[in-house]
Structure formats: structure tokens, C-alpha cells
PDB file of C-alpha atoms and ligand atoms in Angstrom:
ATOM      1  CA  UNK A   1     -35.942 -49.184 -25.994  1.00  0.00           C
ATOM      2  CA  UNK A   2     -38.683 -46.160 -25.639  1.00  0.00           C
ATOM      3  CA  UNK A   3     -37.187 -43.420 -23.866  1.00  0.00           C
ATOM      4  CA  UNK A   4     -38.994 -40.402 -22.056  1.00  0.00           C
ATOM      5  CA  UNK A   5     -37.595 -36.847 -23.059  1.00  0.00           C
ATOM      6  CA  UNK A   6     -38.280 -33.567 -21.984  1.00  0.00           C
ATOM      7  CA  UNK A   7     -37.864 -31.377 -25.042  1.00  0.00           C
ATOM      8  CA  UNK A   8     -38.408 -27.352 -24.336  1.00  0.00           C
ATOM      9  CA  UNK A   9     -39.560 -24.834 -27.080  1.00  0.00           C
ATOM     10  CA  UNK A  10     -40.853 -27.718 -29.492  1.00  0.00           C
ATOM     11  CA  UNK A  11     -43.390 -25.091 -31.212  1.00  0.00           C
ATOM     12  CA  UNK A  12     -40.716 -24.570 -34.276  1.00  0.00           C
ATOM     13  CA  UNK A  13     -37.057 -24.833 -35.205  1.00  0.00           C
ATOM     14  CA  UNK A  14     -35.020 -27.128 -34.020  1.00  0.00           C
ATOM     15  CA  UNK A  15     -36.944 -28.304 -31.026  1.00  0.00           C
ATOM     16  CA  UNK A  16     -39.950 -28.982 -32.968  1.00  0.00           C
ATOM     17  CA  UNK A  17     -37.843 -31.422 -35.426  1.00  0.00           C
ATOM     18  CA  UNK A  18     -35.865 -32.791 -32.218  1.00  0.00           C
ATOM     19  CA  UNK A  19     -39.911 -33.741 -30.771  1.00  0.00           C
ATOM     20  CA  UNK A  20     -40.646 -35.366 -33.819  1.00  0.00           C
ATOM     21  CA  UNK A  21     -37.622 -36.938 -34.663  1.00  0.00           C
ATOM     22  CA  UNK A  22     -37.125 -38.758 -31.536  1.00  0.00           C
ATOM     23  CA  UNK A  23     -41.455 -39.565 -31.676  1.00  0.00           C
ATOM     24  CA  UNK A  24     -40.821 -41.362 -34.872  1.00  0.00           C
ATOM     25  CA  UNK A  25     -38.153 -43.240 -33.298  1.00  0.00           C
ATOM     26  CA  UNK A  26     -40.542 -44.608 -31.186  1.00  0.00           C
ATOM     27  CA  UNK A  27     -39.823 -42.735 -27.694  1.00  0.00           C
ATOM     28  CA  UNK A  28     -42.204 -40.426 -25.238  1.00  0.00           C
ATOM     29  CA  UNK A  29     -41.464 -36.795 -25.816  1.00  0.00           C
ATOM     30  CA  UNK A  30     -43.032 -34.485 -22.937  1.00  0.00           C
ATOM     31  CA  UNK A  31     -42.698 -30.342 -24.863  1.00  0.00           C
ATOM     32  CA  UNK A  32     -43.508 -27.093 -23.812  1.00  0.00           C
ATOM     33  CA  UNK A  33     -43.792 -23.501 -25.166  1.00  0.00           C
ATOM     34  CA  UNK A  34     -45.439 -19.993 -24.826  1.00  0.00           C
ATOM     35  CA  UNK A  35     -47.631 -21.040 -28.053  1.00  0.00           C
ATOM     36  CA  UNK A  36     -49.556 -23.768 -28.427  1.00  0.00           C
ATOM     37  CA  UNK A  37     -48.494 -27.248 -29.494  1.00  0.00           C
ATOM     38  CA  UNK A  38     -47.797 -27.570 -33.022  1.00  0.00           C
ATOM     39  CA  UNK A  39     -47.667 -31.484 -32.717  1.00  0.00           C
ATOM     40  CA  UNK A  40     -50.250 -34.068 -32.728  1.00  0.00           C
ATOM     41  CA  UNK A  41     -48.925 -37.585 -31.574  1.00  0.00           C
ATOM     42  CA  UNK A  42     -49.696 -40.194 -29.189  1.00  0.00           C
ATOM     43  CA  UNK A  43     -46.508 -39.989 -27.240  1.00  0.00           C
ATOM     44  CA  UNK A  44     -46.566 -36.283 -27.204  1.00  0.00           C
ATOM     45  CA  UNK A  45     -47.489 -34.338 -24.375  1.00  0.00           C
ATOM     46  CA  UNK A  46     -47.262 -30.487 -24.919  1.00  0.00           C
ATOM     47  CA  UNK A  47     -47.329 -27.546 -21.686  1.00  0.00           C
ATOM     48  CA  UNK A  48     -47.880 -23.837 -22.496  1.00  0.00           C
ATOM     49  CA  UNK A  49     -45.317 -22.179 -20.122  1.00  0.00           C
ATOM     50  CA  UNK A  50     -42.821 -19.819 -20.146  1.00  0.00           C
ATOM     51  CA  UNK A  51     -39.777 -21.761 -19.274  1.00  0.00           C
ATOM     52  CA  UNK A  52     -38.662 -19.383 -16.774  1.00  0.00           C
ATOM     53  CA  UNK A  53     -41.890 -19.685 -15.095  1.00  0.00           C
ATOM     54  CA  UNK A  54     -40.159 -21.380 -11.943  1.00  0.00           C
ATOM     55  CA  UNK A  55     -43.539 -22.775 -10.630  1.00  0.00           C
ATOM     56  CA  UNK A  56     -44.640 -24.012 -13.909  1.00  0.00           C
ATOM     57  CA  UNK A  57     -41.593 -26.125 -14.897  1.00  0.00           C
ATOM     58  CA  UNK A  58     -41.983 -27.545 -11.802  1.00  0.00           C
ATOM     59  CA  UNK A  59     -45.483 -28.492 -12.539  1.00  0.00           C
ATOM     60  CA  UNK A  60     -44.429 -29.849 -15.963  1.00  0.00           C
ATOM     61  CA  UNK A  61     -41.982 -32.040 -14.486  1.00  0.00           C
ATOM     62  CA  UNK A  62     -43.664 -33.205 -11.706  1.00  0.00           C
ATOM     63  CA  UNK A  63     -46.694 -34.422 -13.956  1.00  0.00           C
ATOM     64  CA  UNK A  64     -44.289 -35.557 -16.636  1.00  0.00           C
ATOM     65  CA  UNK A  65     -42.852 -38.200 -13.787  1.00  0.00           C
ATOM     66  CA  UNK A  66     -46.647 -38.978 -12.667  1.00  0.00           C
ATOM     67  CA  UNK A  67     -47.484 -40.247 -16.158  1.00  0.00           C
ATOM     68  CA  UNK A  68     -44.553 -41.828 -17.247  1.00  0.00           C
ATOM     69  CA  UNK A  69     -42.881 -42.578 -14.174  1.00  0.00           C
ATOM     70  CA  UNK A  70     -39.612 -41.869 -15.197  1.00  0.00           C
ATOM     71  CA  UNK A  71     -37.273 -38.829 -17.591  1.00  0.00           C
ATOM     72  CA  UNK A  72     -34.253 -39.897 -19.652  1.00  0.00           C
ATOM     73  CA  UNK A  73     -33.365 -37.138 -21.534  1.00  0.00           C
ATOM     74  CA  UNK A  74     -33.568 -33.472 -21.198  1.00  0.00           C
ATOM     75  CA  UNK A  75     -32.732 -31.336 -23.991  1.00  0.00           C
ATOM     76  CA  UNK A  76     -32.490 -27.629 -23.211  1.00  0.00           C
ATOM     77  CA  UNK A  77     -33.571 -26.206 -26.496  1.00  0.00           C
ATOM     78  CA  UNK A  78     -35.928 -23.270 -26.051  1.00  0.00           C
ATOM     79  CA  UNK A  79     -33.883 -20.242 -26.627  1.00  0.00           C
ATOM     80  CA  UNK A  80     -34.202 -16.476 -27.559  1.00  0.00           C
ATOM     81  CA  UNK A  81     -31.835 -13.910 -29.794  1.00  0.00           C
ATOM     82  CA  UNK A  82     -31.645 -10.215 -30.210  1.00  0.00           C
ATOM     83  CA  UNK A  83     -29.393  -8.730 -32.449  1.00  0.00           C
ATOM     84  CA  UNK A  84     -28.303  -5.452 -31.181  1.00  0.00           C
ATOM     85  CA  UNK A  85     -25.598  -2.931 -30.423  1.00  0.00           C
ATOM     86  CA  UNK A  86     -24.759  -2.998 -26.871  1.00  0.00           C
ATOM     87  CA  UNK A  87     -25.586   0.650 -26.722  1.00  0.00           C
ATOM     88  CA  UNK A  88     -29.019   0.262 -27.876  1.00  0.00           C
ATOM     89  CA  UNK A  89     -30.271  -2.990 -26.265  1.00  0.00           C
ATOM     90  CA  UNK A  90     -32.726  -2.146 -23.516  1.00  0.00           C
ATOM     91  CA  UNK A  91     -32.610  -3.909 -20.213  1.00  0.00           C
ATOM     92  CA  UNK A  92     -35.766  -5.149 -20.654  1.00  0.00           C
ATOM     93  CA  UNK A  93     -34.433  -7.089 -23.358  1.00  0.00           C
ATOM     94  CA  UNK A  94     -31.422  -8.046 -21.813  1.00  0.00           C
ATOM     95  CA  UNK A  95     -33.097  -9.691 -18.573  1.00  0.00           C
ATOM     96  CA  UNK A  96     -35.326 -11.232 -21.424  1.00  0.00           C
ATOM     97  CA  UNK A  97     -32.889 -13.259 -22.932  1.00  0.00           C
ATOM     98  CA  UNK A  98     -31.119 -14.227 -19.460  1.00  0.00           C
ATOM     99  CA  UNK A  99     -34.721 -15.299 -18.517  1.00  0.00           C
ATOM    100  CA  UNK A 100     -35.310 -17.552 -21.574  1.00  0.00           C
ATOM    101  CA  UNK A 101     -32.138 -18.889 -22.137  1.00  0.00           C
ATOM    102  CA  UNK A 102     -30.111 -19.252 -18.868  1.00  0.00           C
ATOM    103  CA  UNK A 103     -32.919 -19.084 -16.023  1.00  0.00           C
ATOM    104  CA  UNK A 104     -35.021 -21.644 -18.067  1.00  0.00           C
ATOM    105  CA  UNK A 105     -32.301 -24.197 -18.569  1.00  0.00           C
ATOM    106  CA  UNK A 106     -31.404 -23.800 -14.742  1.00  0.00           C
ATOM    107  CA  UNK A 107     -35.028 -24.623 -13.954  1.00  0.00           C
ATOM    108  CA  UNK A 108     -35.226 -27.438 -16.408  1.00  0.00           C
ATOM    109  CA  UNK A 109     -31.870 -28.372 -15.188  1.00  0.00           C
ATOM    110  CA  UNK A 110     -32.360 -28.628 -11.800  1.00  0.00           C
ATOM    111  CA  UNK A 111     -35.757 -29.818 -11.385  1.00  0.00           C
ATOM    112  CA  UNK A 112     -35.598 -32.886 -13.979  1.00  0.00           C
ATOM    113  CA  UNK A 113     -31.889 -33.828 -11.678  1.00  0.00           C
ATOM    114  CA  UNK A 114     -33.832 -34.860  -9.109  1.00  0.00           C
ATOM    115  CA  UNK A 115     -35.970 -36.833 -10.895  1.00  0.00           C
ATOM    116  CA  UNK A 116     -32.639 -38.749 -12.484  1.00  0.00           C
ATOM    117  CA  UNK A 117     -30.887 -39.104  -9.336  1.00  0.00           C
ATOM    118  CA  UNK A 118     -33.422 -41.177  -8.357  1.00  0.00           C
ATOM    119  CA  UNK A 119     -33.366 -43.411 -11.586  1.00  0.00           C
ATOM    120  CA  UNK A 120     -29.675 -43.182 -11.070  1.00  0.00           C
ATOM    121  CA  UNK A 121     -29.259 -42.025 -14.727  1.00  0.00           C
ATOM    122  CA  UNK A 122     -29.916 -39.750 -17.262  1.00  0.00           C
ATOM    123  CA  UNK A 123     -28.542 -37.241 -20.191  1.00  0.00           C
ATOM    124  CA  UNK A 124     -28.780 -33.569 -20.316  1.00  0.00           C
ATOM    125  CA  UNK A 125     -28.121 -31.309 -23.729  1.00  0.00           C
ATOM    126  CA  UNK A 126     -27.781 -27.780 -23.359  1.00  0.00           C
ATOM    127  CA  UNK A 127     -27.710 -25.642 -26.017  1.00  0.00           C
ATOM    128  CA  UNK A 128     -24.608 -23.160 -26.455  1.00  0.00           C
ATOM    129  CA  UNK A 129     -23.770 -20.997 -29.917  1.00  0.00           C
ATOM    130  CA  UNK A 130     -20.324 -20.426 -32.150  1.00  0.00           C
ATOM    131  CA  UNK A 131     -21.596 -16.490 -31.525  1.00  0.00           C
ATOM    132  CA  UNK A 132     -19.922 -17.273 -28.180  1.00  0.00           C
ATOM    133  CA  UNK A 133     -16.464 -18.232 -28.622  1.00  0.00           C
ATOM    134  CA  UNK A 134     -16.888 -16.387 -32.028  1.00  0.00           C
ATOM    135  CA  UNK A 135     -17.425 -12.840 -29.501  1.00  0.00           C
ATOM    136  CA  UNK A 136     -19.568 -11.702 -32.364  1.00  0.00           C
ATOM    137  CA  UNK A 137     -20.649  -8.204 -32.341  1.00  0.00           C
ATOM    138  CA  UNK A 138     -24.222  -7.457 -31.793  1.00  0.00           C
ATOM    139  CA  UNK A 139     -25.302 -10.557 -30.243  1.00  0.00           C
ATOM    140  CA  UNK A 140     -23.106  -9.559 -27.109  1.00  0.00           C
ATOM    141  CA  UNK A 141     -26.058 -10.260 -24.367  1.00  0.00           C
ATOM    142  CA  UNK A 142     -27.316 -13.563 -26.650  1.00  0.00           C
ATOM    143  CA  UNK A 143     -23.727 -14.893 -26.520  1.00  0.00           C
ATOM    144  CA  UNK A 144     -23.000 -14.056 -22.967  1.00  0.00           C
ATOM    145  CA  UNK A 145     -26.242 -15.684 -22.167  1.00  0.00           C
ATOM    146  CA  UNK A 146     -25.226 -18.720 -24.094  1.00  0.00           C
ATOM    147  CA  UNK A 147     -21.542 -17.932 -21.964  1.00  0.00           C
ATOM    148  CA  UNK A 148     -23.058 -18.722 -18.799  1.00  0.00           C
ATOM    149  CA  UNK A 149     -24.951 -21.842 -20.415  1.00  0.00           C
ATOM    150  CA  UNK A 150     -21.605 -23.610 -20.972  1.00  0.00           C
ATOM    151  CA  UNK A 151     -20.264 -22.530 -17.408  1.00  0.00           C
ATOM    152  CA  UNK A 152     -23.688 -23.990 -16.167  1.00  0.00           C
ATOM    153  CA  UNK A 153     -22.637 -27.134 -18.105  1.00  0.00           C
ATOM    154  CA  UNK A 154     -19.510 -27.895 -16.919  1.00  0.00           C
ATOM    155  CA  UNK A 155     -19.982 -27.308 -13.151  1.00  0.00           C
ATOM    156  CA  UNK A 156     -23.458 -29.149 -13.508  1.00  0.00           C
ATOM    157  CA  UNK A 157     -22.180 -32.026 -15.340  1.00  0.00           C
ATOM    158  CA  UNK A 158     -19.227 -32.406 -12.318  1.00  0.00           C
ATOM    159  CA  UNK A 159     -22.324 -32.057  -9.536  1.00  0.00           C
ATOM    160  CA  UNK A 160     -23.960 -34.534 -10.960  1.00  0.00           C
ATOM    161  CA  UNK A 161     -21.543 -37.116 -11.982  1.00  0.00           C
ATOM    162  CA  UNK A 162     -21.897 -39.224  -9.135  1.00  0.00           C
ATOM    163  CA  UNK A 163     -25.596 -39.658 -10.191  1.00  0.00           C
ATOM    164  CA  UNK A 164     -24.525 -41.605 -13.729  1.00  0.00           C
ATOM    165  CA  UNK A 165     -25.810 -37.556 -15.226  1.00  0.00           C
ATOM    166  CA  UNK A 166     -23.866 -36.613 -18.135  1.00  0.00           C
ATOM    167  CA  UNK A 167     -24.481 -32.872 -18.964  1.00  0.00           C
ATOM    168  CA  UNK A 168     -23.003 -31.260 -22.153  1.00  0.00           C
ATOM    169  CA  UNK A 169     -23.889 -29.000 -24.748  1.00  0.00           C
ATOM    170  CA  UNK A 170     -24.232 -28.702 -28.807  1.00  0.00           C
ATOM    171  CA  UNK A 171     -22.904 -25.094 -30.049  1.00  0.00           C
ATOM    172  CA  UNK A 172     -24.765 -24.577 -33.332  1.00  0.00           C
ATOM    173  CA  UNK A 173     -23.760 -22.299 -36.147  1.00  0.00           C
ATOM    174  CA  UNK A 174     -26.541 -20.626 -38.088  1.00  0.00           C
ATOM    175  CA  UNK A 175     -29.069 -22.830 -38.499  1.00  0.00           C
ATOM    176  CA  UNK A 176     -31.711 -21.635 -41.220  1.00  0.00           C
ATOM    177  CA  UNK A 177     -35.051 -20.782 -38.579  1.00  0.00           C
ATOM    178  CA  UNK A 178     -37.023 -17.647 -37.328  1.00  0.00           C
ATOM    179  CA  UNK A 179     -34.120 -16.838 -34.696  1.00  0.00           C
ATOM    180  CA  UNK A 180     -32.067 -15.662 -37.493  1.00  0.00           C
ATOM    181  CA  UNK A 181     -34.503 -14.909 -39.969  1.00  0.00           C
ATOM    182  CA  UNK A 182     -33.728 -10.880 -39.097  1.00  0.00           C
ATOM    183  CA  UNK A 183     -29.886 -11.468 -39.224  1.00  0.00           C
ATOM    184  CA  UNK A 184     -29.165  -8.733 -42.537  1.00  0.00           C
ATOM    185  CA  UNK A 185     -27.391 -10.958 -45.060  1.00  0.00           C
ATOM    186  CA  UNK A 186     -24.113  -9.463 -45.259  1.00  0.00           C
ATOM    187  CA  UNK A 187     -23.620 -10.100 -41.509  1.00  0.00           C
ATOM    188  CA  UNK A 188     -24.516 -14.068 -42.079  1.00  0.00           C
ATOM    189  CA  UNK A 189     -22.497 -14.261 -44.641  1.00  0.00           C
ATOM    190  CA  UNK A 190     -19.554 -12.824 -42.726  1.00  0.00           C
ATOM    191  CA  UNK A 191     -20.873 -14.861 -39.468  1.00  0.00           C
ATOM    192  CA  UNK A 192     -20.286 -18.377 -41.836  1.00  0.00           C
ATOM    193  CA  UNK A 193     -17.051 -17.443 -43.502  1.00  0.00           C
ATOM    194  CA  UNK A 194     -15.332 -17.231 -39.987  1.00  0.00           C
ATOM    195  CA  UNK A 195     -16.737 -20.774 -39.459  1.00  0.00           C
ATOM    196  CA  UNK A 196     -13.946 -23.402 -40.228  1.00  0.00           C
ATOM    197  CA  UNK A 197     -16.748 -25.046 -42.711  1.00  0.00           C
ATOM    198  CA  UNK A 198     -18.428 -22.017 -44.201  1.00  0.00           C
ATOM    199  CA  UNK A 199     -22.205 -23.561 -44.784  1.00  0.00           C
ATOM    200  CA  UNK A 200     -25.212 -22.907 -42.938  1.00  0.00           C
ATOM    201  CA  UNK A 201     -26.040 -25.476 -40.262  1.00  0.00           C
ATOM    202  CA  UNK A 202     -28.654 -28.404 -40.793  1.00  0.00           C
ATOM    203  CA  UNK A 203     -31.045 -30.136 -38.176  1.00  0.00           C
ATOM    204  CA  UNK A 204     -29.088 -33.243 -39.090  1.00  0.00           C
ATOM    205  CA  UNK A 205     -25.840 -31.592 -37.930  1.00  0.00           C
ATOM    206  CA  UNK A 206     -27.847 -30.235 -34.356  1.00  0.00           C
ATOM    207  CA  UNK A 207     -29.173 -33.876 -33.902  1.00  0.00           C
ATOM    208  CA  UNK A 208     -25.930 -35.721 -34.459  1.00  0.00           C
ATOM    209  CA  UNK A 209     -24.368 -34.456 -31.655  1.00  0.00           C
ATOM    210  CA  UNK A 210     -27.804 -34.911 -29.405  1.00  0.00           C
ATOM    211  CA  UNK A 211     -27.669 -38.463 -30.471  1.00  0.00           C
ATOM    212  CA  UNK A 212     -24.255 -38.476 -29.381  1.00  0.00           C
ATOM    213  CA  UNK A 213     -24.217 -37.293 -26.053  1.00  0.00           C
ATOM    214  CA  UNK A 214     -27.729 -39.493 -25.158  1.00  0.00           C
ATOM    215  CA  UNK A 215     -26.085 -42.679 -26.222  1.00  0.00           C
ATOM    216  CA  UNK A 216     -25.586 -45.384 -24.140  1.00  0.00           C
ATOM    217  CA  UNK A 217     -22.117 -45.847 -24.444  1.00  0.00           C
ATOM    218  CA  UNK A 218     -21.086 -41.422 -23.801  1.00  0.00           C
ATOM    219  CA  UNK A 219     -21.691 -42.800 -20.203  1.00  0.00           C
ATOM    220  CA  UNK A 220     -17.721 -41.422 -19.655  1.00  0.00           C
ATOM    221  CA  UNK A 221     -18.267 -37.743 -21.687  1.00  0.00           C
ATOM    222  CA  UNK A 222     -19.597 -34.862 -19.626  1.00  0.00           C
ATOM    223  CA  UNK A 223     -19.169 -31.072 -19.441  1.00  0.00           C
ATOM    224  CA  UNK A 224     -18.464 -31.119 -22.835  1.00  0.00           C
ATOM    225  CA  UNK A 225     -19.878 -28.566 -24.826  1.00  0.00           C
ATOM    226  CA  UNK A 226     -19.609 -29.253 -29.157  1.00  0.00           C
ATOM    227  CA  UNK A 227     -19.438 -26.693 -31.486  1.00  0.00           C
ATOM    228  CA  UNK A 228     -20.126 -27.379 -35.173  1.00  0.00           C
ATOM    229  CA  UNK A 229     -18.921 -25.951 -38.871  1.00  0.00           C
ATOM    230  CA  UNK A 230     -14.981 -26.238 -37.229  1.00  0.00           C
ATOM    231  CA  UNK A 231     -15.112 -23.297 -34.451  1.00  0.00           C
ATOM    232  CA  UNK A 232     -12.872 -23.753 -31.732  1.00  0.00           C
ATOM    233  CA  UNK A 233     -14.464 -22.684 -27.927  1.00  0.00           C
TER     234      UNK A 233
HETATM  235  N1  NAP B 301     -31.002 -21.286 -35.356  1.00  0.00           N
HETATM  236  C1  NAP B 301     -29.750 -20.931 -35.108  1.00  0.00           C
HETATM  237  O1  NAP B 301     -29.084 -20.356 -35.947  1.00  0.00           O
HETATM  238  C2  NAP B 301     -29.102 -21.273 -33.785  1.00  0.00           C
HETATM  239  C3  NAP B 301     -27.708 -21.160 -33.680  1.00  0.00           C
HETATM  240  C4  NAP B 301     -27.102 -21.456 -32.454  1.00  0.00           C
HETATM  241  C5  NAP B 301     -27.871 -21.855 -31.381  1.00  0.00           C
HETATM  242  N2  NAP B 301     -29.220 -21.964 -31.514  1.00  0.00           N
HETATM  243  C6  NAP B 301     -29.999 -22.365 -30.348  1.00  0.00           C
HETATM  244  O2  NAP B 301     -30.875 -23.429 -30.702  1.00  0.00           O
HETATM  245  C7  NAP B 301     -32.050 -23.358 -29.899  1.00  0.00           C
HETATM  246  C8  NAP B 301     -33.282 -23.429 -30.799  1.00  0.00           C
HETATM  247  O3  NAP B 301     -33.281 -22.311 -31.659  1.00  0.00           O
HETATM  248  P1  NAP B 301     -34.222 -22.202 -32.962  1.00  0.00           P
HETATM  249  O4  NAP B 301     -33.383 -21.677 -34.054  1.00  0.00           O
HETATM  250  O5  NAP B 301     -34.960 -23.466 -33.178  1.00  0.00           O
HETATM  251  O6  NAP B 301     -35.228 -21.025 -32.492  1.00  0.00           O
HETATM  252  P2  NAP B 301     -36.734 -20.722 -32.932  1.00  0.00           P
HETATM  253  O7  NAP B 301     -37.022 -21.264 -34.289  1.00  0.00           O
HETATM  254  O8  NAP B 301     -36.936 -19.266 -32.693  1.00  0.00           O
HETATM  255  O9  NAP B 301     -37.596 -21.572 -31.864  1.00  0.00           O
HETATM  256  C9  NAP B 301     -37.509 -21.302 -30.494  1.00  0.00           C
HETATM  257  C10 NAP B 301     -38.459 -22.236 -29.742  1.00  0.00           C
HETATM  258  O10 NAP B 301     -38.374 -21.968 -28.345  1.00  0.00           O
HETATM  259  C11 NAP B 301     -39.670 -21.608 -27.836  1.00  0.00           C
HETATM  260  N3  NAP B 301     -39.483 -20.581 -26.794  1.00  0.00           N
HETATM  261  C12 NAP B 301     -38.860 -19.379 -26.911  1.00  0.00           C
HETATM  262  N4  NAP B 301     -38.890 -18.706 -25.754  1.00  0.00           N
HETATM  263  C13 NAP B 301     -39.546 -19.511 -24.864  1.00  0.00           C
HETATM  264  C14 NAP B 301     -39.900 -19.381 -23.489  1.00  0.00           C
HETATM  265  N5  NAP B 301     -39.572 -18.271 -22.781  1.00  0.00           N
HETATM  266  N6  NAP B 301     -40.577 -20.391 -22.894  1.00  0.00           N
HETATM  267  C15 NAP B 301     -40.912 -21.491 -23.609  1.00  0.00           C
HETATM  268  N7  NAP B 301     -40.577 -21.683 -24.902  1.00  0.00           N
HETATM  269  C16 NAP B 301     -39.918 -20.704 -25.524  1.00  0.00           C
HETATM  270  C17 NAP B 301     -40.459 -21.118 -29.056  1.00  0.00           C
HETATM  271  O11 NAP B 301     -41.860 -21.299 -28.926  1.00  0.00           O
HETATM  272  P3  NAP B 301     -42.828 -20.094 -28.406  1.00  0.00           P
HETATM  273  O12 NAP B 301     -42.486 -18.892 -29.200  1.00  0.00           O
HETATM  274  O13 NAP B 301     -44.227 -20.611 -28.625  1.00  0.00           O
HETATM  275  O14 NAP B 301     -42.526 -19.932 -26.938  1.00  0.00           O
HETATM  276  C18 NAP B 301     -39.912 -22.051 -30.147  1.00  0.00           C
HETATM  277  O15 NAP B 301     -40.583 -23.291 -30.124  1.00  0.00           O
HETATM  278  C19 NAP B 301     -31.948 -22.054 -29.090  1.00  0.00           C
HETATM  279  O16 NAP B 301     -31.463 -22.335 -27.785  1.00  0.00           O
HETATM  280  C20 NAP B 301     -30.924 -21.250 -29.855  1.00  0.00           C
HETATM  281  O17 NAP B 301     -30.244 -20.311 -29.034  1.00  0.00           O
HETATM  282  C21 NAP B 301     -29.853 -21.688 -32.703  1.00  0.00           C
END
């Protein structure tokens, strides 16, 4: 049955392939970025925003339940990295990140809630990162970012329980896109051989998880946050 999801950061990367895999699978996807849309579908509806542009989410998701009456998925994709020494990372950069990454998914979070505690259902992905249990140097504001993400998940994913809400998270390793693309290649390759499966990550790997957690029958996992290539949290 067609499904409505609200995908953020669907531009590029992974959230543009999550938009268009779950379009071809015949669903609604709802997207949003600070660009504009890359996708052309008829069940794609695409909002320039900034996703921790408080008033604008809640624009998006007020519209999103106007046209399609409904929101049964939420993945939290959008996302931002730096990679820098803690001594030479601005603040400005810092409160970036936090903004993007944590802020965003709050907004997201909370806003599309109260649209599925109506419905009395509905699935919420997060997304975490191995450079968090992994406490990899120079990604120490990206990873605690992604830190408070998976705190976020657990304690949302126990608030909302009683509303048939599952909340968990996917923690990708390296996945080949433009967050990494400046990553020097002697730090990746170091990065993947502390992985349990030392490979870059695919979009199939990201999606099998997603596709895990939004099945019907994960109505009894929450607060569970997945990390992939073998790493521990
Ligand atoms: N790739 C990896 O190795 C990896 C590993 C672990 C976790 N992750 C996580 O996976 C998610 C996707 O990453 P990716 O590799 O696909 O990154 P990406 O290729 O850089 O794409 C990021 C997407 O998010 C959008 N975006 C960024 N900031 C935004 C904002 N403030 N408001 C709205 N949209 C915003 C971007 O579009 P605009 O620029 O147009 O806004 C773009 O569509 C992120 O949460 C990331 O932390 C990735």
C-alpha cells in the first residue's frame, strides 16, 4: 500500500536515492533542502528550507498533511560534517552542525509526532554515524552531534510508544558521497579498517535497515539505533 514519507535533504546522497527509491516503489515522498529539487516525479513534492528553520518545517509539515492527509514515515536524513581538530573548529561551525543535524531532526521529530499520534501510527529513522561510538578524531563536534541524535532516539522512541511510534536510527559507515568527499585518504582508509567489515558503505546497506525499521511487522523495535560494517555502539 502507498505510503506518505517525509524525506529531509533529498537534493543528493543518500536522501536523494532514499526519495527515489521509495517513489519507484510506488509511495508519496514529501523532500526538502537548501537547494533546489533535484527530482521530477508525480508523487514528489520538494520545500527549499533550512531544516532548522523552526517556522518553515512547520509549514512543510503542516501542508504535507493538507495534501495528503496523512505522514507514515519520517526519515531524518539531512545532515552536515566538518572534519576538524577541536582546536581549530570555529563556533560558528560548531553551532552549524548542531543546527543541521540535531535541531533539524528535533523539529522534524516533533512536529511530524503530532501528526502520527493522531493516525495512531507511524515510523521514524534517524540518522546516527560509526564516527560516534568509533570517538574518531577530528569529527569530534559531527560525532557528538550525531551523540545527541541517538540520545534523542531512545528517549523519543519511549515518549512516543504509547502512540504505536517506533523511533530508531541507522549508523552508517562511510558511505561514498560529497560529505566525505574531503576526508584525505589515509584517514578513510584507517576510518574502514577499524570497521568489523572493512568496505565502504553502499545505499543498499543504508536502505536495508530503513526498510527494516518501517516494516509492518518492527511494530515491537524502538530506540534502537543500527550501526553497519560490524561496529559495536
Ligand atoms: N556519507 C557518509 O559517509 C555518512 C556516514 C554516516 C552517516 N551519514 C549521514 O547520512 C546522512 C546523509 O548524508 P549524505 O552522505 O547523503 O550527505 P550529502 O551527500 O552531503 O547530502 C546531504 C543532504 O542534506 C541536505 N542538507 C544539508 N544541510 C541541510 C539543511 N540545513 N537543511 C536542509 N537540507 C540540508 C543537502 O542538500 P542542500 O545542500 O541543498 O541543503 C543534501 O541533500 C547525514 O545525516 C549524514 O550525517 C553519512
Amino acid at each position: 500500500m502507498s505510503k506518505v514519507f517525509i524525506i529531509t535533504g533529498t537534493r543528493k546522497g543518500i536522501g536523494k536515492g532514499l526519495a527515489e527509491y521509495y517513489l519507484n516503489k510506488g509511495n508519496i515522498v514529501v523532500g526538502c533542502s537548501r537547494g533546489k529539487s533535484s527530482i521530477e516525479h508525480k508523487s514528489y513534492r520538494h520545500f527549499c528550507l533550512n531544516v532548522s528553520d523552526e517556522k518553515a518545517v512547520v509549514d512543510m509539515v503542516r501542508k504535507t498533511k493538507k495534501e495528503f492527509k496523512r505522514i507514515d514515515v519520517l526519515l531524518n536524513n539531512a545532515g552536515i560534517a566538518s572534519m576538524n581538530h577541536i582546536l581549530t573548529t570555529p563556533l560558528k561551525t560548531a553551532k552549524n552542525i548542531f543546527n543541521t543535524n540535531f535541531f533539524g531532526s528535533f523539529l522534524f521529530i516533533r512536529e511530524i509526532a503530532k501528526v502520527m499520534m493522531k493516525q495512531k501510527q507511524g515510523r521514524i529513522v534517524n540518522f546516527a554515524t560509526v564516527a560516534t561510538p568509533l570517538r574518531l578524531e577530528g569529527e569530534a563536534i559531527y560525532a557528538a552531534s550525531k551523540a545527541a541524535i541517538v540520545n534523542l532516539t531512545e528517549i523519543a522512541a519511549r515518549e512516543l510508544a504509547g502512540f504505536n511510534i517506533t523511533v530508531n536510527a541507522v549508523g552508517p559507515t562511510p558511505v561514498p558521497t560529497d560529505l566525505i568527499k574531503n576526508v584525505p585518504k589515509e584517514k578513510m582508509q584507517a576510518l574502514l579498517n577499524r570497521q568489523a567489515i572493512k568496505r565502504f558503505g553502499e545505499f543498499r546497506d543504508v536502505v536495508n535497515v530503513i526498510d527494516f525499521f518501517i516494516d509492518e511487522r518492527s511494530d515491537f523495535i524502538t530506540g534502537q539505533v543500527i550501526y553497519l560494517g560490524g561496529v559495536n555502539g
